[in-house]
Amino acid sequence: MLEVNDIVTAYGKIEALKGVSLSVPEGQITVLLGPNGAGKTTTLMSVAGLLKPKRGSVTFEGQDITGRQPGTIVQRGIALVPENRLVFPDMNVHDNLKTGAYVRNDNEIESDIESIYERFPRLKERYHQHAGTLSGGEQQMLAVARALMARPKLMLMDEPSLGLAPMIVEEIFRIIHDLNQEGTSIFLVEQNANMALKIAHQFYLLEQGLVTFSGTPGDMDENEVIQRAYLGTTA
Amino acid sequence: MIDFIQNTLDGITIGAGYALLAIGFTLIFGVLRRLNLAYGPSIMIGVFLGTFIYLHFDAGWLPVAIATVIGAILAGIYVERMCFWAIKEGAALASMVSTFAIWMQLEELVTVIFPERTYKFPTLGEMDYLEFAGLEMRAEHLIMLGIAVLMVGLLHVLLYRTRFGLSVRAVSENPAAARFMGINTGRVIFRAFILASAIGGVAGFLLVATDPTVTPKFGLQATFKGLIAMMLGGMGSIPGAIAGGVLLGIVERHMQAEFGAIMRDMAAYALLFLFLIFRPGGIMAQGVAAREAAALRRV
Amino acid sequence: MDEHLVSILTNIGGFTFIALSAYLLLLTGEISFGQQAFFGIGAYFSGIVTAMWGLSMWAAIPLTMLAAAFSAGLVGIITIRLRGLYFSIATLAFAEMVRLALVGTTWQVKIDGEMIGPNGSEGLGNIRWALDNNIEANDFMWIVLITLAIVMGLFFLMERSRLGSIFRTIGADRLLAETQGINVTAYKVAATALAGAIASLGGIFYAHAQTHVYPENFDVMLGVHSLAYGLIGGLGTALGPLLGVILDIGFLEAVEWVQGYRMIAFGGLVAVLLIFMPRGILDERRVHRLRMAFRTRKTEPPPAKTHDPAAS
């Protein structure tokens, strides 16, 4: 579904990605693990059109989307749940959901919001509240729901477990699992290797801007994965 | 007592004009997080375009008003392209100084084309005073107040009921998150600038029409009245801008009546200074602070 | 020397002081819209000292600088909690209050049959110290330029000293400075006081060169100009503000065909310049490269990450 071919993305002169290739198959959960600064977020940003790769290409459903405007990419069916959630704190829950549907111009937005409320009753309870007053877990739910409003075929998620209590992390991962069961492909960036591997169909390990391993969760000893996901290879 | 109420009423009317200026300021500051010193001068361009139409075609107040708004929008677009769009992100200081340079440019442009010190501007027609219980109100003040209220109402609908409004609010709150949703932030900023310039154009027309002389100093006055009113109310808050504008109008009016023009200006700056020291979030600070506190409790 | 040139150079000298004072605050990460207040205080205070009290300008300079440093330090203490735009607007409000206070103040005494002293919007006249002491315009220019050279020299020393790096650290990252044990509050107040004193020096020379000053000379236009000078010339070195002043006053005076249209041309030029050089002509990177070119033996570390005070 999503093919990333040998992309190089740089901040000024510093190359954060030094030729990353990976593929996200339709209907699966693909996890990208790696230590801080490995380039995980940069990879997502390059896919979502927020950073332009210097080299290489990104194709989605067979079409080249490299360097396209973020709006075009969301319209094609790729939505992003950003790191730290980034909900709009002074907007109420309802309006936050509407921003997720910004690129759409059909008239089913309100009915989609209704079905979001059915899936997340806690958001419905708080629909008129400012997003900034929600708890961390509720904000994460809102960020996921907001991305769903774009009716994505593929969801990019950047560390959804960051800063959340373990119980809430489990709930978030259950939501991710359910979404995938309903047919949404997931590309998940995580630090929490332990939890991520439980729902992953396949995973990649990113270290210092390069993919150093790819396979299915059984392919590598879990302790080693966790070690390398947190600390990188200490050779 | 009657005098006090009368001055308060007059202050509210002038304050309505200030409030519109402050709203324009707040809109631009909201989406850009940068200060546009050339806001007043770009409105001044509109006012002078209005004057031009008035002097050369003997136009009535409505064509003059339209010309004022159009002139303000054109100048606003010029400012946006030169000082914000062209200057890369992260160079907020360069943007601000650039707006100052453009201000100088616009002011000189006007003085070259209009070499007299003052020009006449059309009033909203010769109208009677309306009297009520010993108070009087100039009819054009009432119209001014009515237009300001109407503008605020329209703006509210635009911001809270339309897709464009949603994008403006999203960019104001978090430009990065807005981009993630596929919102083209550059385009939103451009359109917000046009909106702010149009509001400024209306404010400029109303303020000049009730005091029907035009000078190139109008740009400076508009920038600082708008800036003070915005800061009094709390940056980035539209209810704050309204409250700040009205407060400024009332205080100025009373001080002018009691102590004259110097004390009027002095009081405006003293009020601003005291607010910044003791309540930097402005009149609306309570709301923001309370929300933040609530957010902290829930994490 | 040509009379016109002398007056231009004297002006350049005088305005460079206020540009330097704004530059000093920019180093510590603050944008002040209010340095004209201390320029004005300098002009009025020194004018009162020489014209009304009959002291010499040499006595007026230290007295005035002390008074300006004191009032600037006070403003610094009052506004210490304000950051970014809030600080800028507070300094603007203060400066406008000072200007309006000058407009509203009349305090005249009879000296040799003439009324001398501040007279509201009529300003303060008869600041005749230079004339009474037979100091010609040419000599006065040299007084200004030599003082400027001394102050610039002190700036260069400061920028190379620990104090300079403390100021730049505070400007780049206030929190980092605090964690390094720097007393940010004390240094900020010191910087505002110092900046006030430097601006007042400009005011002293301006008043004694013009012999008559008006409150409107010290309006917000002067304040924003002084900020712009540093940004046009460049924020990498104390030469930047000087270059900015030279470009402004020099350009405006030298190019006669733009008379009458000069701000149209100059405003546009500045705006275009800032598009390509958002931290001015002599920005940190270019200054570093120039230094490297002149001194190939010793290698220096590259300058710290640039910081934009307006962004905070």
mmCIF file of N, CA and C in Angstrom, chain B residues 1-10 135 254 257-258:
data_model
loop_
_atom_site.group_PDB
_atom_site.id
_atom_site.type_symbol
_atom_site.label_atom_id
_atom_site.label_comp_id
_atom_site.label_asym_id
_atom_site.label_seq_id
_atom_site.Cartn_x
_atom_site.Cartn_y
_atom_site.Cartn_z
ATOM 1 N N MET B 1 -23.296 64.191 36.826
ATOM 2 C CA MET B 1 -23.705 62.794 36.609
ATOM 3 C C MET B 1 -24.080 62.574 35.148
ATOM 4 N N ILE B 2 -24.913 63.533 34.639
ATOM 5 C CA ILE B 2 -25.298 63.460 33.225
ATOM 6 C C ILE B 2 -24.042 63.488 32.350
ATOM 7 N N ASP B 3 -23.105 64.383 32.714
ATOM 8 C CA ASP B 3 -21.863 64.488 31.955
ATOM 9 C C ASP B 3 -21.128 63.159 31.951
ATOM 10 N N PHE B 4 -21.092 62.556 33.126
ATOM 11 C CA PHE B 4 -20.368 61.292 33.249
ATOM 12 C C PHE B 4 -20.975 60.243 32.316
ATOM 13 N N ILE B 5 -22.276 60.142 32.336
ATOM 14 C CA ILE B 5 -22.932 59.144 31.471
ATOM 15 C C ILE B 5 -22.718 59.508 30.006
ATOM 16 N N GLN B 6 -22.845 60.814 29.725
ATOM 17 C CA GLN B 6 -22.652 61.258 28.335
ATOM 18 C C GLN B 6 -21.247 60.882 27.840
ATOM 19 N N ASN B 7 -20.242 61.179 28.664
ATOM 20 C CA ASN B 7 -18.871 60.863 28.257
ATOM 21 C C ASN B 7 -18.668 59.363 28.089
ATOM 22 N N THR B 8 -19.303 58.606 28.975
ATOM 23 C CA THR B 8 -19.174 57.150 28.860
ATOM 24 C C THR B 8 -19.778 56.673 27.542
ATOM 25 N N LEU B 9 -20.942 57.220 27.223
ATOM 26 C CA LEU B 9 -21.592 56.845 25.959
ATOM 27 C C LEU B 9 -20.697 57.178 24.770
ATOM 28 N N ASP B 10 -20.169 58.419 24.763
ATOM 29 C CA ASP B 10 -19.280 58.811 23.664
ATOM 30 C C ASP B 10 -18.065 57.905 23.614
ATOM 31 N N LEU B 135 -29.563 63.105 27.699
ATOM 32 C CA LEU B 135 -28.351 62.652 27.012
ATOM 33 C C LEU B 135 -28.550 62.862 25.529
ATOM 34 N N HIS B 254 -13.187 60.180 29.070
ATOM 35 C CA HIS B 254 -13.286 60.836 30.378
ATOM 36 C C HIS B 254 -12.068 61.710 30.651
ATOM 37 N N ALA B 257 -12.200 64.884 28.635
ATOM 38 C CA ALA B 257 -13.174 65.847 29.134
ATOM 39 C C ALA B 257 -12.674 66.533 30.400
ATOM 40 N N GLU B 258 -11.987 65.781 31.267
ATOM 41 C CA GLU B 258 -11.570 66.336 32.551
ATOM 42 C C GLU B 258 -10.261 67.110 32.450
#
